[in-house]
Coordinates of C-alpha atoms and ligand atoms in Angstrom, one line a residue:
Chain U
M1 CA 80.8 -43.6 -226.2
F2 CA 80.3 -43.3 -222.4
I3 CA 81.1 -40.8 -219.7
E4 CA 81.6 -42.3 -216.3
S5 CA 79.5 -40.6 -213.6
R6 CA 81.1 -39.3 -210.4
E7 CA 81.0 -41.9 -207.6
L8 CA 78.2 -41.6 -205.0
L9 CA 78.5 -43.7 -201.9
M10 CA 75.6 -43.8 -199.4
K11 CA 75.8 -45.3 -196.0
H12 CA 72.9 -44.4 -193.7
K13 CA 72.5 -44.0 -190.0
I14 CA 69.2 -45.8 -189.2
P15 CA 67.5 -44.8 -185.9
V16 CA 66.5 -47.8 -183.9
V17 CA 65.6 -46.0 -180.7
K18 CA 62.0 -47.3 -180.6
T19 CA 63.0 -50.9 -181.4
E20 CA 66.2 -51.0 -179.4
R21 CA 64.8 -53.8 -177.2
Y22 CA 64.7 -56.0 -180.3
W23 CA 68.2 -55.3 -181.4
K24 CA 69.6 -55.8 -177.9
G25 CA 67.5 -58.9 -177.6
L26 CA 69.3 -60.5 -180.6
E27 CA 72.6 -60.0 -178.9
E28 CA 71.1 -62.0 -175.9
G29 CA 69.8 -64.8 -178.1
K30 CA 66.2 -63.5 -177.8
V31 CA 63.8 -62.6 -180.6
Y32 CA 61.0 -60.2 -179.5
K33 CA 57.6 -59.4 -181.0
T34 CA 55.4 -56.7 -179.6
V35 CA 51.8 -57.4 -178.3
C36 CA 49.3 -54.7 -177.8
K37 CA 47.9 -54.8 -174.2
N38 CA 44.7 -53.1 -175.4
C39 CA 43.6 -54.8 -178.7
G40 CA 45.9 -57.9 -178.6
E41 CA 47.4 -57.3 -182.0
E42 CA 50.9 -58.9 -182.4
Y43 CA 53.6 -57.3 -184.4
Y44 CA 56.6 -58.8 -186.1
P45 CA 58.8 -57.0 -186.9
P46 CA 58.0 -55.4 -183.6
I47 CA 56.7 -51.8 -183.5
A48 CA 56.6 -49.6 -180.4
E49 CA 53.1 -48.2 -181.0
C50 CA 49.9 -50.0 -181.8
L51 CA 47.7 -48.3 -184.4
C52 CA 44.8 -48.6 -181.9
G53 CA 46.7 -46.3 -179.5
G54 CA 47.2 -49.0 -176.9
E55 CA 50.5 -49.7 -175.1
V56 CA 52.6 -52.6 -176.4
E57 CA 54.6 -55.1 -174.4
W58 CA 57.8 -56.9 -175.6
V59 CA 57.3 -60.7 -175.7
E60 CA 59.9 -63.2 -176.6
I61 CA 59.1 -65.6 -179.4
E62 CA 59.6 -69.1 -178.3
G63 CA 58.9 -72.7 -179.3
E64 CA 58.7 -74.2 -182.7
G65 CA 57.8 -72.6 -186.0
V66 CA 56.7 -74.0 -189.3
V67 CA 58.3 -73.0 -192.7
E68 CA 55.8 -71.4 -195.0
A69 CA 58.2 -70.2 -197.8
F70 CA 61.9 -70.2 -198.5
T71 CA 64.5 -69.6 -201.3
T72 CA 68.2 -70.2 -201.8
V73 CA 69.8 -67.1 -203.2
H74 CA 72.5 -68.1 -205.8
T75 CA 72.9 -64.7 -207.5
I76 CA 74.2 -62.6 -204.7
P77 CA 73.4 -58.9 -204.3
A78 CA 76.0 -56.2 -203.6
G79 CA 76.5 -56.1 -199.8
F80 CA 76.5 -59.9 -199.4
E81 CA 79.6 -60.9 -201.4
W82 CA 81.4 -61.6 -198.1
Y83 CA 79.2 -64.7 -197.6
G84 CA 80.9 -66.4 -200.5
K85 CA 78.2 -69.0 -201.3
P86 CA 74.5 -69.3 -201.7
Y87 CA 72.3 -68.6 -198.6
T88 CA 68.8 -69.7 -197.8
I89 CA 66.1 -67.3 -196.5
A90 CA 63.0 -68.7 -194.9
I91 CA 59.8 -67.4 -193.5
A92 CA 58.3 -69.4 -190.6
R93 CA 55.2 -69.1 -188.6
F94 CA 55.4 -68.9 -184.8
G95 CA 51.9 -68.7 -183.4
N96 CA 50.4 -65.4 -184.6
V97 CA 53.5 -64.0 -186.2
R98 CA 55.8 -64.9 -189.1
V99 CA 59.6 -64.5 -188.8
M100 CA 62.2 -64.2 -191.5
G101 CA 65.6 -65.8 -191.0
W102 CA 68.5 -67.6 -192.5
A103 CA 68.3 -71.4 -192.6
E104 CA 70.0 -74.4 -194.1
N105 CA 68.4 -77.4 -195.8
V106 CA 64.8 -76.4 -195.2
K107 CA 61.6 -77.1 -197.1
V108 CA 58.0 -75.9 -196.6
G109 CA 56.4 -77.6 -193.6
D110 CA 59.7 -78.2 -191.7
R111 CA 59.6 -77.4 -188.0
L112 CA 62.2 -74.9 -186.8
R113 CA 63.6 -73.3 -183.7
L114 CA 64.9 -69.7 -183.4
K115 CA 68.4 -68.7 -182.5
T116 CA 70.3 -65.5 -183.1
G117 CA 73.8 -64.7 -184.3
K118 CA 76.1 -62.1 -185.6
D119 CA 77.3 -62.4 -189.2
K120 CA 80.8 -61.6 -190.5
T121 CA 79.8 -57.9 -191.1
G122 CA 78.6 -57.5 -187.5
V123 CA 74.9 -57.6 -188.3
W124 CA 72.8 -59.6 -185.8
K125 CA 70.0 -61.6 -187.2
V126 CA 67.7 -64.7 -186.8
Y127 CA 69.0 -68.1 -187.8
F128 CA 66.6 -71.1 -187.9
E129 CA 67.5 -74.6 -186.8
V130 CA 65.5 -77.5 -188.2
V131 CA 64.0 -79.5 -185.3
Chain K
M1 CA 33.1 -38.3 -217.3
R2 CA 34.7 -40.9 -219.7
V3 CA 38.4 -40.9 -220.2
G4 CA 39.8 -42.3 -223.4
I5 CA 43.3 -43.3 -224.7
I6 CA 44.0 -41.6 -228.0
G7 CA 47.7 -42.2 -228.6
V8 CA 50.3 -44.8 -227.5
G9 CA 54.0 -45.2 -228.0
C10 CA 56.7 -47.6 -226.9
S11 CA 60.4 -47.7 -227.4
K12 CA 62.5 -50.7 -228.3
F13 CA 63.2 -52.5 -224.9
G14 CA 66.6 -54.0 -224.1
R15 CA 70.0 -52.8 -223.3
R16 CA 69.9 -49.2 -224.6
D17 CA 73.5 -48.0 -224.4
D18 CA 72.7 -45.5 -227.2
V19 CA 70.4 -43.1 -225.2
T20 CA 70.0 -41.2 -221.9
I21 CA 66.8 -41.5 -220.0
Q22 CA 65.4 -38.4 -221.5
E23 CA 66.3 -39.4 -225.1
L24 CA 64.8 -42.8 -224.4
S25 CA 61.6 -41.2 -223.2
Y26 CA 61.1 -39.1 -226.3
E27 CA 61.1 -42.2 -228.5
A28 CA 57.8 -43.2 -226.9
V29 CA 56.4 -39.7 -226.5
K30 CA 57.0 -38.9 -230.2
E31 CA 55.3 -42.1 -231.3
A32 CA 52.3 -41.4 -229.0
L33 CA 51.9 -37.9 -230.2
D34 CA 52.0 -39.0 -233.9
D35 CA 49.6 -41.8 -233.1
A36 CA 47.1 -39.4 -231.5
G37 CA 47.7 -36.8 -234.3
L38 CA 48.4 -34.2 -231.7
S39 CA 51.3 -31.7 -231.1
R40 CA 53.0 -31.4 -227.8
N41 CA 51.2 -28.1 -227.3
D42 CA 47.9 -30.0 -227.1
V43 CA 49.0 -31.7 -223.9
D44 CA 47.9 -30.0 -220.7
I45 CA 49.8 -32.0 -218.1
S46 CA 52.6 -34.6 -218.2
V47 CA 53.0 -37.4 -215.7
V48 CA 56.5 -38.9 -215.6
G49 CA 56.6 -42.4 -214.1
S50 CA 60.1 -43.5 -213.2
V51 CA 61.6 -45.4 -210.4
N52 CA 65.1 -44.8 -211.6
T53 CA 66.9 -45.8 -208.4
R54 CA 69.5 -47.5 -210.8
G55 CA 70.1 -44.5 -213.0
Y56 CA 72.5 -41.6 -212.6
E57 CA 69.6 -39.1 -212.9
L58 CA 68.0 -39.6 -209.5
M59 CA 65.3 -37.0 -210.1
P60 CA 64.5 -37.7 -213.8
A61 CA 61.1 -36.1 -214.2
V62 CA 62.2 -32.6 -215.0
P63 CA 65.0 -33.6 -217.5
V64 CA 62.5 -36.0 -219.2
N65 CA 59.8 -33.4 -219.2
E66 CA 62.0 -30.8 -220.7
Y67 CA 63.5 -33.0 -223.4
C68 CA 60.0 -34.2 -224.5
G69 CA 58.8 -30.6 -224.9
F70 CA 56.5 -30.3 -221.9
A71 CA 58.5 -27.7 -219.8
G72 CA 55.9 -25.6 -218.2
K73 CA 53.3 -28.5 -218.0
G74 CA 53.8 -30.6 -214.9
P75 CA 55.5 -32.9 -214.5
I76 CA 54.0 -35.0 -211.8
R77 CA 56.6 -37.6 -210.9
V78 CA 55.1 -40.9 -209.9
E79 CA 56.8 -43.9 -208.3
A80 CA 55.1 -47.2 -207.3
A81 CA 58.0 -49.7 -207.9
C82 CA 57.2 -52.0 -210.8
A83 CA 53.6 -50.6 -210.9
T84 CA 54.8 -47.1 -211.6
G85 CA 53.5 -47.2 -215.2
A86 CA 49.9 -48.0 -214.2
A87 CA 50.2 -45.5 -211.4
A88 CA 51.2 -42.9 -214.0
V89 CA 48.3 -43.8 -216.2
Y90 CA 46.0 -43.7 -213.1
T91 CA 47.3 -40.2 -212.3
A92 CA 46.8 -38.9 -215.8
Y93 CA 43.3 -40.5 -215.7
T94 CA 42.3 -38.8 -212.5
S95 CA 43.6 -35.4 -213.6
I96 CA 41.2 -35.6 -216.5
A97 CA 38.3 -37.2 -214.6
S98 CA 38.6 -34.4 -212.1
K99 CA 38.5 -31.8 -214.9
M100 CA 41.9 -30.4 -214.0
A101 CA 43.1 -31.3 -217.5
D102 CA 41.6 -32.1 -220.9
V103 CA 44.6 -33.9 -222.3
A104 CA 47.3 -35.7 -220.2
I105 CA 50.3 -37.8 -221.1
A106 CA 51.6 -40.6 -219.0
I107 CA 55.2 -41.4 -219.6
G108 CA 56.9 -44.5 -218.2
V109 CA 60.7 -44.7 -218.5
E110 CA 63.5 -46.6 -216.9
K111 CA 67.2 -47.0 -217.4
M112 CA 68.3 -50.1 -215.5
T113 CA 71.5 -51.2 -217.2
E114 CA 73.7 -48.3 -216.2
V115 CA 74.8 -50.2 -213.0
D116 CA 76.1 -53.8 -212.7
T117 CA 73.9 -56.8 -211.8
A118 CA 75.0 -57.1 -208.2
T119 CA 74.1 -53.5 -207.6
S120 CA 70.8 -53.9 -209.4
L121 CA 69.9 -56.9 -207.2
A122 CA 70.8 -54.9 -204.1
I123 CA 68.5 -52.1 -205.2
G124 CA 65.6 -54.4 -206.1
G125 CA 66.1 -56.2 -202.8
R126 CA 65.3 -53.0 -201.1
G127 CA 61.8 -53.1 -202.6
G128 CA 60.3 -54.4 -199.3
N129 CA 61.3 -53.1 -195.9
Y130 CA 65.1 -52.5 -195.9
L131 CA 66.0 -52.7 -192.2
W132 CA 64.0 -55.9 -191.5
E133 CA 64.7 -57.7 -194.8
F134 CA 67.6 -56.7 -197.0
H135 CA 69.8 -55.4 -194.3
Q136 CA 69.8 -58.7 -192.4
Y137 CA 68.9 -61.3 -194.9
G138 CA 70.0 -60.1 -198.3
T139 CA 66.6 -60.5 -199.9
T140 CA 66.7 -59.9 -203.7
F141 CA 63.7 -59.1 -205.8
P142 CA 63.8 -62.5 -207.5
A143 CA 64.1 -64.0 -203.9
Y144 CA 60.7 -62.6 -202.9
Y145 CA 59.0 -64.2 -205.8
A146 CA 61.0 -67.4 -205.3
M147 CA 59.6 -67.7 -201.8
H148 CA 56.1 -67.5 -203.2
A149 CA 57.1 -70.1 -205.8
S150 CA 58.2 -72.5 -203.0
A151 CA 55.0 -72.0 -201.1
H152 CA 52.8 -72.5 -204.3
M153 CA 54.8 -75.6 -205.3
A154 CA 54.4 -77.1 -201.8
K155 CA 50.7 -76.4 -201.4
Y156 CA 49.4 -77.1 -204.9
G157 CA 52.1 -79.3 -206.5
T158 CA 53.0 -76.6 -209.1
T159 CA 56.1 -77.8 -210.9
E160 CA 59.2 -76.2 -212.3
E161 CA 58.0 -77.6 -215.8
Q162 CA 54.8 -75.6 -215.5
L163 CA 56.7 -72.4 -214.6
A164 CA 59.0 -73.1 -217.6
K165 CA 55.9 -73.1 -219.9
V166 CA 55.2 -69.5 -218.9
A167 CA 58.7 -68.5 -220.1
V168 CA 58.3 -70.6 -223.3
K169 CA 55.0 -68.8 -224.2
A170 CA 56.5 -65.4 -223.4
H171 CA 59.6 -66.0 -225.7
R172 CA 57.4 -67.4 -228.5
N173 CA 55.4 -64.2 -228.5
A174 CA 58.4 -61.9 -228.1
A175 CA 60.1 -63.5 -231.0
K176 CA 57.4 -61.8 -233.2
N177 CA 57.6 -58.4 -231.4
P178 CA 60.4 -56.2 -232.9
K179 CA 60.4 -54.1 -229.8
A180 CA 61.0 -57.0 -227.4
H181 CA 64.3 -57.4 -225.4
F182 CA 64.5 -61.2 -226.3
R183 CA 63.7 -62.3 -229.8
K184 CA 64.6 -66.0 -229.5
E185 CA 62.2 -68.9 -228.9
I186 CA 63.2 -71.2 -226.1
S187 CA 62.2 -74.7 -225.0
V188 CA 61.1 -76.1 -221.6
E189 CA 64.5 -77.9 -221.5
D190 CA 66.3 -74.6 -222.0
V191 CA 64.5 -73.2 -219.0
L192 CA 65.0 -76.3 -216.8
N193 CA 68.7 -76.5 -217.7
S194 CA 69.4 -72.8 -216.9
R195 CA 71.2 -72.0 -213.7
Y196 CA 69.4 -71.1 -210.5
I197 CA 69.2 -67.4 -209.7
T198 CA 67.3 -68.1 -206.5
Y199 CA 65.8 -71.5 -206.0
P200 CA 63.3 -72.5 -207.4
L201 CA 63.6 -69.7 -210.0
K202 CA 66.2 -70.2 -212.8
L203 CA 67.6 -67.7 -215.2
Y204 CA 64.8 -68.2 -217.8
D205 CA 62.2 -67.9 -215.1
C206 CA 63.2 -64.2 -214.6
S207 CA 62.5 -61.1 -216.6
P208 CA 65.6 -59.4 -217.9
I209 CA 67.1 -56.1 -216.6
S210 CA 66.0 -53.8 -219.4
D211 CA 65.9 -50.2 -220.5
G212 CA 62.7 -48.8 -222.1
S213 CA 60.1 -46.2 -222.3
S214 CA 56.4 -46.0 -223.1
A215 CA 53.7 -43.3 -223.3
A216 CA 50.0 -43.0 -223.4
I217 CA 47.9 -39.9 -224.2
L218 CA 44.6 -39.7 -222.4
A219 CA 41.8 -37.2 -223.0
S220 CA 38.3 -36.4 -221.8
E221 CA 35.3 -37.5 -223.9
E222 CA 34.4 -33.9 -224.6
K223 CA 37.9 -33.1 -225.9
I224 CA 38.0 -36.3 -228.0
R225 CA 34.7 -35.2 -229.7
E226 CA 36.2 -31.8 -230.2
L227 CA 39.3 -33.2 -231.8
G228 CA 37.1 -35.4 -234.0
I229 CA 38.8 -38.6 -233.0
D230 CA 36.4 -41.6 -233.4
D231 CA 38.7 -44.6 -232.7
V232 CA 39.2 -44.5 -229.0
V233 CA 40.0 -47.1 -226.3
W234 CA 38.2 -46.1 -223.2
I235 CA 39.3 -46.7 -219.6
E236 CA 36.3 -48.5 -218.4
S237 CA 37.4 -49.1 -214.8
V238 CA 40.4 -49.0 -212.5
G239 CA 41.1 -50.9 -209.3
Y240 CA 44.0 -50.3 -207.0
A241 CA 45.3 -51.8 -203.8
S242 CA 48.4 -52.3 -201.7
D243 CA 49.9 -54.6 -199.1
T244 CA 52.4 -54.7 -196.3
S245 CA 56.0 -53.8 -197.0
N246 CA 57.2 -56.6 -194.7
M247 CA 56.8 -60.1 -196.2
T248 CA 56.4 -61.5 -192.7
R249 CA 53.2 -59.5 -192.2
R250 CA 51.5 -61.3 -195.2
E251 CA 48.8 -63.9 -194.6
S252 CA 49.9 -66.2 -197.4
F253 CA 52.6 -66.7 -200.0
V254 CA 50.6 -68.5 -202.7
G255 CA 49.1 -65.3 -204.2
L256 CA 49.0 -61.6 -204.0
K257 CA 46.2 -60.1 -201.9
A258 CA 46.7 -56.6 -203.5
T259 CA 45.9 -58.2 -206.9
V260 CA 42.7 -59.8 -205.6
L261 CA 41.6 -56.5 -204.0
A262 CA 42.4 -54.4 -207.1
R263 CA 40.7 -57.0 -209.3
E264 CA 37.5 -57.0 -207.2
M265 CA 37.4 -53.2 -207.5
A266 CA 38.0 -53.1 -211.2
Y267 CA 35.6 -56.0 -212.1
R268 CA 32.8 -54.6 -209.9
R269 CA 33.1 -51.2 -211.5
A270 CA 33.0 -52.6 -215.0
G271 CA 30.5 -55.4 -214.2
I272 CA 32.9 -58.2 -215.1
E273 CA 31.7 -61.6 -214.0
G274 CA 33.5 -64.1 -216.2
P275 CA 36.9 -62.7 -217.2
I276 CA 37.8 -65.5 -219.6
K277 CA 34.7 -64.9 -221.6
E278 CA 34.7 -61.2 -221.3
F279 CA 38.3 -60.2 -222.2
D280 CA 39.9 -60.7 -225.6
I281 CA 43.4 -60.1 -224.2
A282 CA 45.0 -59.8 -220.9
T283 CA 48.4 -58.4 -219.9
V284 CA 49.4 -59.7 -216.5
H285 CA 52.4 -58.9 -214.4
D286 CA 54.9 -61.8 -215.1
C287 CA 58.2 -60.4 -213.8
F288 CA 58.8 -64.1 -212.9
T289 CA 57.1 -67.1 -214.2
I290 CA 55.4 -67.8 -210.8
A291 CA 54.0 -64.3 -210.9
E292 CA 52.0 -65.2 -214.1
I293 CA 50.7 -68.4 -212.5
M294 CA 49.5 -66.5 -209.4
A295 CA 48.0 -63.8 -211.5
Y296 CA 45.8 -66.3 -213.4
E297 CA 44.4 -67.4 -210.0
D298 CA 44.2 -64.0 -208.4
L299 CA 42.5 -62.4 -211.5
G300 CA 39.9 -65.2 -211.5
F301 CA 40.9 -67.0 -214.7
C302 CA 41.0 -70.2 -212.7
R303 CA 40.7 -71.4 -209.1
K304 CA 43.5 -71.0 -206.6
G305 CA 46.1 -73.6 -207.2
E306 CA 45.1 -74.3 -210.8
G307 CA 47.4 -71.8 -212.5
G308 CA 49.9 -74.4 -213.4
R309 CA 47.3 -76.4 -215.2
L310 CA 46.0 -73.3 -217.0
I311 CA 49.4 -72.6 -218.6
E312 CA 49.6 -76.3 -219.6
S313 CA 46.2 -76.2 -221.3
G314 CA 47.4 -73.6 -223.8
E315 CA 44.3 -71.4 -223.2
T316 CA 46.5 -68.4 -222.5
D317 CA 48.5 -68.8 -225.8
L318 CA 47.6 -66.7 -228.9
G319 CA 44.5 -68.5 -230.2
G320 CA 43.5 -69.7 -226.7
K321 CA 40.4 -68.7 -224.7
I322 CA 42.2 -65.8 -223.1
P323 CA 45.6 -64.8 -224.7
V324 CA 47.9 -63.5 -222.0
N325 CA 51.0 -61.2 -222.6
T326 CA 50.8 -61.4 -226.4
F327 CA 53.8 -59.1 -226.9
G328 CA 56.1 -61.3 -224.8
G329 CA 55.3 -60.1 -221.3
L330 CA 57.8 -58.7 -218.8
K331 CA 59.5 -62.0 -219.0
A332 CA 60.6 -61.7 -222.6
K333 CA 59.6 -58.3 -223.9
G334 CA 61.5 -56.9 -221.0
H335 CA 60.7 -55.1 -217.7
P336 CA 62.0 -51.6 -217.5
L337 CA 60.0 -51.0 -214.3
A338 CA 58.0 -47.8 -215.0
A339 CA 57.7 -48.5 -218.7
T340 CA 56.0 -51.8 -218.1
G341 CA 52.5 -50.6 -217.0
V342 CA 52.3 -48.0 -219.8
A343 CA 53.6 -50.7 -222.3
M344 CA 50.7 -52.9 -221.2
V345 CA 48.3 -50.0 -222.2
Y346 CA 50.2 -49.9 -225.5
E347 CA 49.7 -53.6 -226.1
I348 CA 46.0 -53.6 -225.2
V349 CA 45.3 -50.5 -227.4
K350 CA 47.2 -52.1 -230.3
Q351 CA 45.3 -55.3 -229.9
L352 CA 41.8 -53.8 -229.5
R353 CA 42.4 -51.6 -232.6
G354 CA 43.5 -54.7 -234.6
E355 CA 47.0 -53.3 -235.2
A356 CA 49.0 -56.2 -233.6
R357 CA 49.9 -57.9 -236.9
E358 CA 51.3 -61.4 -236.4
L359 CA 50.4 -61.2 -232.7
Q360 CA 46.8 -60.1 -233.3
V361 CA 44.1 -61.8 -231.1
D362 CA 40.6 -62.4 -232.2
L363 CA 38.3 -59.6 -231.2
K364 CA 34.8 -60.5 -229.9
N365 CA 34.3 -58.3 -226.8
Y366 CA 36.7 -55.5 -227.7
R367 CA 37.8 -55.5 -224.0
G368 CA 41.2 -55.9 -222.5
L369 CA 42.5 -56.5 -219.0
L370 CA 45.6 -54.8 -217.5
H371 CA 47.3 -56.1 -214.4
N372 CA 50.4 -54.3 -213.1
V373 CA 52.1 -55.2 -209.8
G374 CA 54.7 -53.1 -207.8
G375 CA 57.2 -54.9 -205.7
T376 CA 56.0 -58.3 -204.5
G377 CA 52.3 -57.3 -204.4
H378 CA 53.2 -54.1 -202.5
F379 CA 51.1 -52.3 -205.1
A380 CA 48.6 -53.6 -207.6
Y381 CA 46.6 -51.9 -210.4
V382 CA 43.9 -53.7 -212.5
M383 CA 42.3 -51.8 -215.4
V384 CA 39.6 -52.7 -217.9
L385 CA 40.0 -51.1 -221.3
R386 CA 37.4 -51.1 -224.0
R387 CA 37.2 -50.0 -227.6
Ligands
LIG401 ZN1 46.3 -52.2 -180.2

């Protein structure tokens, strides 16, 4: 015998004040990392404060990256049913940083370029294009 | 100050529609108390390890603690994703080593089947860094390990057949473990023919979504003498480490750095130089088949890239040089997150005492190795146990 629990829905408001440049950048087709002017550390995902205390600058990630890992998700989690088919997630290296994005028909070692786009749910993200 | 394990318990793993989280906990606690020959009043402090982001009881420590008869003693609630069990044991260990308690119980419990699979995947997929991963890209927990599998296969030529052999071994052992979630042997073909969950991992490469509980009672050497207990499994050393929440901040995807760091700490403290020769049994974190292959390498059973060949050699089977996951592993025994690490203690204690029946390993060193990972190498614990 079961008793059904009361429904609990959670939808959060996530503050992106410190990384606003990144999210705005996606809408302009740009993907930013941050680079510390003091120690040279590069951050992706970008963070607005370096652990060394130095000031960071926002630098666009450009050029070609190389796929280091990928997977195609067939069993879809709640929140992604809208996509309606399997999707491929890849991690590619662009110089000193690694970037996650959606891709199609990739394998490890492939060379990629970055672009950005808005999905059906209004979320902006990185899409990779095989070179 | 030496700390010993004097009692262990473990529930039947699987879909447990018959119990709530607290009722499930008590199955393991009761067995552990009986095993130690203690009453609940002998326990000074309880540590309740539970992730329970899938259960209706979001703050389960107090209900669990009350039901098990420890109201008034603790509880300390511990969460370290899939390494919660080892983290709970570590917390119990430190409370004794610091002389804040003489007897402590570590309880690991998880109810995972109260929500549907899609919801479970969406929760597991949050086990990284939500905004930068799940929110944008729909990472699932299997997907994180699948990415590692793709990297390992590309770099070292590891094959889907080799991954399948990990699952076959796990099911073969679990078939003889009455507490395991899966009790059926499978073949390499069964694994290869199963559907993709997240390429390159297929259904049989993945541990199931399980309910389960486990418990371990730890005591100080002084207290153990006072109680007149002479058959003790000692915690010889513990290593712990962690890594970045973001996968994109990792240096490589062919292994888990946290495992390597935790292993170095644990081996150094126990003076382990050749793990294959020095351990009679190892429990490694095989939530997915690729995880066991990487664990072989990161724990020093073989060189990096040779894990696939090690599973093929049969040396990690029962009767091999270093039997691994003799009770069926996470893969087939089941993986109720927080219960897993404490169930590894249960397995090693049963093996070192010679109480593992059909699954008994040969005892030469009376030493066992425990390796419990949280998330995708977000946490790692390595422990050396010795009877
Ligand atoms: Zn800096």
